[in-house]
Coordinates of C-alpha atoms in Angstrom, one line a residue:
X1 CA -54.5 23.1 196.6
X2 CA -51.7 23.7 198.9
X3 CA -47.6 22.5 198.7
X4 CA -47.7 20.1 201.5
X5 CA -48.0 16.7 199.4
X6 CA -50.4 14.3 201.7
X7 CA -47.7 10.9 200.6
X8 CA -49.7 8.8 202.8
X9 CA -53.3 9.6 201.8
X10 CA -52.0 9.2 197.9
X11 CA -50.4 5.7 199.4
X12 CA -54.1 4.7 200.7
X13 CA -55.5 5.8 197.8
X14 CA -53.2 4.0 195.7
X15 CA -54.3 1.0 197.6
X16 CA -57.8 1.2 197.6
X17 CA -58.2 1.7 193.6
X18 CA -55.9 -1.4 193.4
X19 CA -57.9 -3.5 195.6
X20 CA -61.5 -2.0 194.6
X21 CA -62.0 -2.1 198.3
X22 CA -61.7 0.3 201.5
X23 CA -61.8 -2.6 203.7
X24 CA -59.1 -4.7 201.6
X25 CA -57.0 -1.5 201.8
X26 CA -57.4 -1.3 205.4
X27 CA -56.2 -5.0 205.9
X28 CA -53.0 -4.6 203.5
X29 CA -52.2 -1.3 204.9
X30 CA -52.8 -3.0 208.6
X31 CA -55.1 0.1 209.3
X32 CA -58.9 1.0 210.3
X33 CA -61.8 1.6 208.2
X34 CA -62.2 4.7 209.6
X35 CA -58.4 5.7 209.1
X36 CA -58.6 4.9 205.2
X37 CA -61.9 7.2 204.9
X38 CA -60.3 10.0 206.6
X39 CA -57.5 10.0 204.2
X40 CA -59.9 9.3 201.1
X41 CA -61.3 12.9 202.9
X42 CA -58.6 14.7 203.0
X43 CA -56.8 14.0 199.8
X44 CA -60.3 14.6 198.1
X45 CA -60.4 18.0 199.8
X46 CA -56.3 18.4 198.6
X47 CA -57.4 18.4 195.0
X48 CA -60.9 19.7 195.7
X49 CA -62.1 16.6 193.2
X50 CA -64.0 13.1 194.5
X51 CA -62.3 10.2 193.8
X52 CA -64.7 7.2 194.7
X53 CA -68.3 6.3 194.2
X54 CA -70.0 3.5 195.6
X55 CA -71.6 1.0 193.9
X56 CA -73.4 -2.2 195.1
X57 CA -71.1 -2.4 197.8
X58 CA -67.9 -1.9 195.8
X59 CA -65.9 1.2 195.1
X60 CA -65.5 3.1 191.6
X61 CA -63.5 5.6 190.4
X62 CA -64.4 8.5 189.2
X63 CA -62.8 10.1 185.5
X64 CA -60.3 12.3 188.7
X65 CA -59.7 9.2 190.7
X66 CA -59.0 7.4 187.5
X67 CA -56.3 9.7 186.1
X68 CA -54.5 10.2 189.6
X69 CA -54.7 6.1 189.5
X70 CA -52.7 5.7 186.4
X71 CA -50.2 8.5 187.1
X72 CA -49.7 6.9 190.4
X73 CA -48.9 3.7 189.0
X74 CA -45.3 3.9 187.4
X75 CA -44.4 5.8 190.8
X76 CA -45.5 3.6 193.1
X77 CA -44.3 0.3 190.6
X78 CA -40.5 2.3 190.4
X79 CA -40.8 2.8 194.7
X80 CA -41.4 -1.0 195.3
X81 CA -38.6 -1.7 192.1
X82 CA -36.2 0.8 194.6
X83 CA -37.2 -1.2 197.7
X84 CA -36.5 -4.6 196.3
X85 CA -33.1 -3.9 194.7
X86 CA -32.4 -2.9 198.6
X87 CA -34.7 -5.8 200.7
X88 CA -33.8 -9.2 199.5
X89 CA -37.5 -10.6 200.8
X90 CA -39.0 -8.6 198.0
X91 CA -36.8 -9.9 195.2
X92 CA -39.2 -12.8 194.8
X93 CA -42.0 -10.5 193.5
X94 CA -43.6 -10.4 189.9
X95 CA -45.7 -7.8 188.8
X96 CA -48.5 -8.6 186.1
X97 CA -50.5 -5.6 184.4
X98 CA -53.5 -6.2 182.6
X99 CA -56.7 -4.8 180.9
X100 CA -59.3 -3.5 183.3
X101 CA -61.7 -6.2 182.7
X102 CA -59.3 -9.2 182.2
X103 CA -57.7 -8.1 185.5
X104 CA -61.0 -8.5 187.9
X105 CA -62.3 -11.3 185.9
X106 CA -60.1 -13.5 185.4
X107 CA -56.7 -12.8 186.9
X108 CA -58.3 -11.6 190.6
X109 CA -60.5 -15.4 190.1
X110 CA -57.5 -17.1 189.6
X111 CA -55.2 -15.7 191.9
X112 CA -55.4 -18.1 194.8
X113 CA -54.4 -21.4 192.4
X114 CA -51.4 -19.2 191.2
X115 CA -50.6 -18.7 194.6
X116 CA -50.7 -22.3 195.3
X117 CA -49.0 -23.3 192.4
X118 CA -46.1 -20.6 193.2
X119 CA -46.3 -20.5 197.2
X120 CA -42.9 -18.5 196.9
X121 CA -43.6 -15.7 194.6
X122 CA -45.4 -12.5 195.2
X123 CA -47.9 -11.7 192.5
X124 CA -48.4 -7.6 192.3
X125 CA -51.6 -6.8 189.6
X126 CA -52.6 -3.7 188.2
X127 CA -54.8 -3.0 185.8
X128 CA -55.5 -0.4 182.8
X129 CA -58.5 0.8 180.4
X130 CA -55.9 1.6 177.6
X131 CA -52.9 0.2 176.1
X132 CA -49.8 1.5 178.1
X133 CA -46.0 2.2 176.9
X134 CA -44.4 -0.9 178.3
X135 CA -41.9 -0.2 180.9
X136 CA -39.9 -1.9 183.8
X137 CA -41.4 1.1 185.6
X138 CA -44.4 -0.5 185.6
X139 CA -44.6 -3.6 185.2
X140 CA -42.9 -7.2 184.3
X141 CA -45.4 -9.1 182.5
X142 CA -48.1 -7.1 180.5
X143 CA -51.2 -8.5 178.7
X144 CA -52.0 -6.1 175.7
X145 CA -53.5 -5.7 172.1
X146 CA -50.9 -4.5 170.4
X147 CA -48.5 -6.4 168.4
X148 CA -45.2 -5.1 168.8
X149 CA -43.0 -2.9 171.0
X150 CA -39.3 -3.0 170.6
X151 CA -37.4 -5.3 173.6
X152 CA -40.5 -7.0 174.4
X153 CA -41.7 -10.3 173.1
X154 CA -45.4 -11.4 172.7
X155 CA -47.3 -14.6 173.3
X156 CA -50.8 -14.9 171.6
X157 CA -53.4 -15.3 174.0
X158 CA -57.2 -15.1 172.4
X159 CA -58.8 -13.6 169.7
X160 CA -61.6 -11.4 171.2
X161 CA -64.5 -12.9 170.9
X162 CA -67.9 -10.7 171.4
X163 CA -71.0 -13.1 173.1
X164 CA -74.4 -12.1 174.1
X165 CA -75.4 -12.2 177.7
X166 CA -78.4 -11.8 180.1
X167 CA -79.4 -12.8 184.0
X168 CA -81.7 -15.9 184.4
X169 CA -84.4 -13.6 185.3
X170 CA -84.0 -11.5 182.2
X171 CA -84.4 -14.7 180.2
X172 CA -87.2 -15.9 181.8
X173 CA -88.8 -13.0 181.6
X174 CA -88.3 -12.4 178.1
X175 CA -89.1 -15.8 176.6
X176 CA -86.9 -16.8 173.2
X177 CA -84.5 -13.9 172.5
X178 CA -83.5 -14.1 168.6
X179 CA -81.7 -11.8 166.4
X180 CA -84.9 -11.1 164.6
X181 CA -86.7 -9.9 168.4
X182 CA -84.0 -7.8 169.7
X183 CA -85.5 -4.7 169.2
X184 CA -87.9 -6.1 171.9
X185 CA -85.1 -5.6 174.3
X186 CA -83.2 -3.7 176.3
X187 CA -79.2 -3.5 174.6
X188 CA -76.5 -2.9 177.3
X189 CA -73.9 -0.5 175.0
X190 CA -70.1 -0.5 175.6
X191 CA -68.0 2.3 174.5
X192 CA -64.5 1.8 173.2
X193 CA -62.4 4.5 172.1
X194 CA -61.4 2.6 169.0
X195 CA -64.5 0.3 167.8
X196 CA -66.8 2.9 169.3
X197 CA -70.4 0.8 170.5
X198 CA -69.9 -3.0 170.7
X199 CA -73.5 -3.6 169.9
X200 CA -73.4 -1.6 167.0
X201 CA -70.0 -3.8 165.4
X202 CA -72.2 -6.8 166.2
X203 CA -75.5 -5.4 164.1
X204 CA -73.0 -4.6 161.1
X205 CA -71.0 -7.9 161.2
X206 CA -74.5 -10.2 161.5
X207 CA -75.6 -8.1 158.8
X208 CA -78.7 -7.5 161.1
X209 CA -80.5 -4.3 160.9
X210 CA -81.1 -2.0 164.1
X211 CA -84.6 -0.9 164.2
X212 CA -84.5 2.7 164.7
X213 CA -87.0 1.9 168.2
X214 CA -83.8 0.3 169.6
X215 CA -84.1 0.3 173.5
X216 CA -80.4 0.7 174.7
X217 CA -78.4 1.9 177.6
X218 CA -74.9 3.1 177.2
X219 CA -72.2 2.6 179.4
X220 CA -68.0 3.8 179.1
X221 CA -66.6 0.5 179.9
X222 CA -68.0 -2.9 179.7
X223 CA -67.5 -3.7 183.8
X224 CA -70.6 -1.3 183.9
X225 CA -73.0 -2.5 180.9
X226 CA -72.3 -6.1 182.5
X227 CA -73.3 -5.5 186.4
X228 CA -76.5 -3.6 184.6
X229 CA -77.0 -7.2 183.1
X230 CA -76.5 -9.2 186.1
X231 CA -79.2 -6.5 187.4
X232 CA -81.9 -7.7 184.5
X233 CA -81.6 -4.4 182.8
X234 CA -80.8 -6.0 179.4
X235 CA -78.7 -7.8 176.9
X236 CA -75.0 -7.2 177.3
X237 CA -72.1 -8.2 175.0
X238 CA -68.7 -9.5 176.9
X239 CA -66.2 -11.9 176.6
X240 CA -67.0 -15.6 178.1
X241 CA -63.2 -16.5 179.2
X242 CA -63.8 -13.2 181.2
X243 CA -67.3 -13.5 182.4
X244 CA -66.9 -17.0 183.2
X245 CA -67.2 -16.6 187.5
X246 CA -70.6 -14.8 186.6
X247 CA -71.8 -17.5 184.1
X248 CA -70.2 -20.3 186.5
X249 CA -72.6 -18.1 189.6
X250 CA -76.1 -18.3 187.9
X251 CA -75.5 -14.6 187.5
X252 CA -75.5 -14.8 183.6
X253 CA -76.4 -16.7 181.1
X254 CA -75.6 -17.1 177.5
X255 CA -77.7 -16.5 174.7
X256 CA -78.0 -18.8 171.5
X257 CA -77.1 -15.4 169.3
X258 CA -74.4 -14.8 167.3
X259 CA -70.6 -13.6 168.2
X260 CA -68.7 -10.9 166.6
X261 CA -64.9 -10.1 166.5
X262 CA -64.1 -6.9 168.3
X263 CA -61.0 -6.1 166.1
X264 CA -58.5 -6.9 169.0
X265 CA -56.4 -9.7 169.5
X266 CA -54.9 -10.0 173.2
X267 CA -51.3 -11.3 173.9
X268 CA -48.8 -11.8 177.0
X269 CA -45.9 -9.4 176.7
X270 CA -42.6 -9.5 178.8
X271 CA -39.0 -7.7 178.3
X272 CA -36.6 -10.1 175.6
X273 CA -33.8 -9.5 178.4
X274 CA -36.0 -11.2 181.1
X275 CA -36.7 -14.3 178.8
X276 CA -34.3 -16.0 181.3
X277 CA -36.0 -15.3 184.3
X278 CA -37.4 -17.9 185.8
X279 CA -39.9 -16.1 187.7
X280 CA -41.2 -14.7 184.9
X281 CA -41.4 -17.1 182.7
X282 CA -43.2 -19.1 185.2
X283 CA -46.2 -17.0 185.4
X284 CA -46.2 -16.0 181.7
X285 CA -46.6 -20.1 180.9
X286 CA -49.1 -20.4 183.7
X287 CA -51.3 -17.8 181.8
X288 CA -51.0 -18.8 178.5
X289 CA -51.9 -22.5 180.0
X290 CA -54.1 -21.5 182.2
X291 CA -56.2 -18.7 179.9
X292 CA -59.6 -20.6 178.6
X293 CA -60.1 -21.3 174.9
X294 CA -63.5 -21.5 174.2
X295 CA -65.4 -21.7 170.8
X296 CA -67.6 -19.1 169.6

């Protein structure tokens, strides 16, 4: 690794694990394809690590990319906080940080009616695996599981509900699927650093017993056991307020099985001093009014 930073290559990069997209990058940067690649190249070469991986047609990051992603983040959050204390067009702009999942599932969905409800703010997402430090730095409006942080104040937003989910073909395929058959099918496994395996919180709370022939696959975020679902590779557990474009698609169905709790409660966090600020407030309401409450 040599001294000469490459500011614009961390810029595209910054973009494209934002936007999940080369080509979305491309567009916001007002760029080519080809441009955004050659950068992904040579910052790649910089730290002599890959940062992207392809998958059905989307980009991933990889355990590199992901750390330079989320060290990225405050700095580029405080650069556009610099350039809107100094450009009065940017002053209009809220910035939302959210879990990983709740971020592409439901916030990315639901952007466009935001957008038309607010034509005159601009929306900035982000997204994280982990509970953050809250901080102006990075963002104004944070959805979280913690309870408490001291300056911020916190809205309840859903109690996290864990439902069983498969693709129509799976289903078909498998006939009735009952608590009592599972260990005729494939399980999708989630890791969590807290609750560890979701499936294995869901066996203990049903008081159902594994079978020590389990078929399982086991994934490090839920994103990945749930595109292995959509794919007919098995039973995967997920959240339905979250899942709801693939349920709403035909990609997945759910399953007449019982829930469990994952432990978590989420909630909609903002800074006590910005309680008066009307942007702000107006997309923290829109959330909380907006977020689905379904029954288990």
């Amino acid at each position: 690794m040599n001294n000469n930073i490459p500011l614009r290559a961390l810029q595209i990069f910054e973009s494209c694990a934002r936007l999940e997209s080369c080509s979305l990058a491309a567009n916001e940067l007002s760029i080519t394809q080809s441009a955004v690649s050659q950068q992904i190249k040579q910052l790649e070469d910089y730290f002599l690590e890959k940062l992207f991986y392809r998958n059905a047609g989307k980009i991933n990051l990889t355990e590199a990319g992901l750390e330079l992603r989320q060290r990225l983040s405050p700095v580029f959050y405080d650069l556009n906080s610099v350039c809107a204390s100094l450009v009065p067009t940017m002053s209009g702009e809220v910035r939302v940080h959210s879990y990983t999942s709740l971020a592409a599932r439901w916030l990315v969905p639901n952007m466009e009616k935001l957008r038309k409800q607010y034509p005159e703010l601009n929306i900035n997402v982000g997204m994280f695996q982990n509970d953050i430090e809250m901080s102006d730095m990075i963002a104004d409006i944070f959805i979280v599981t913690r309870e408490s942080q001291d300056g911020y104040l916190f809205k309840p937003l859903i109690k996290e509900t864990l439902i069983a989910f498969c693709s129509p073909e799976y289903l078909e395929r498998a006939g009735e699927i009952t608590a009592q058959n599972l260990h005729e099918h494939c399980l999708l496994f989630s890791k969590h650093k807290d609750y560890g395996l979701d499936w294995d919180s869901w066996f203990r709370d049903n008081g159902v017993e594994m079978s020590s022939t389990q078929k399982r696959l086991v994934f490090n975020h839920n994103m990945l056991a749930v595109q292995a679902a959509i794919f007919g590779e098995g039973i995967v557990l997920g959240v339905e307020q979250t899942l709801r474009v693939e349920i709403e698609s035909g990609n997945l169905v759910k399953l007449d099985l019982p829930s469990c709790y994952s432990g978590f409660n989420y909630s909609i966090a903002y800074k006590a001093s910005k309680q008066r600020d009307a942007r702000i407030m107006k997309i923290v309401d829109w959330i909380c009014d907006k977020y689905p409450r379904v029954s288990s």
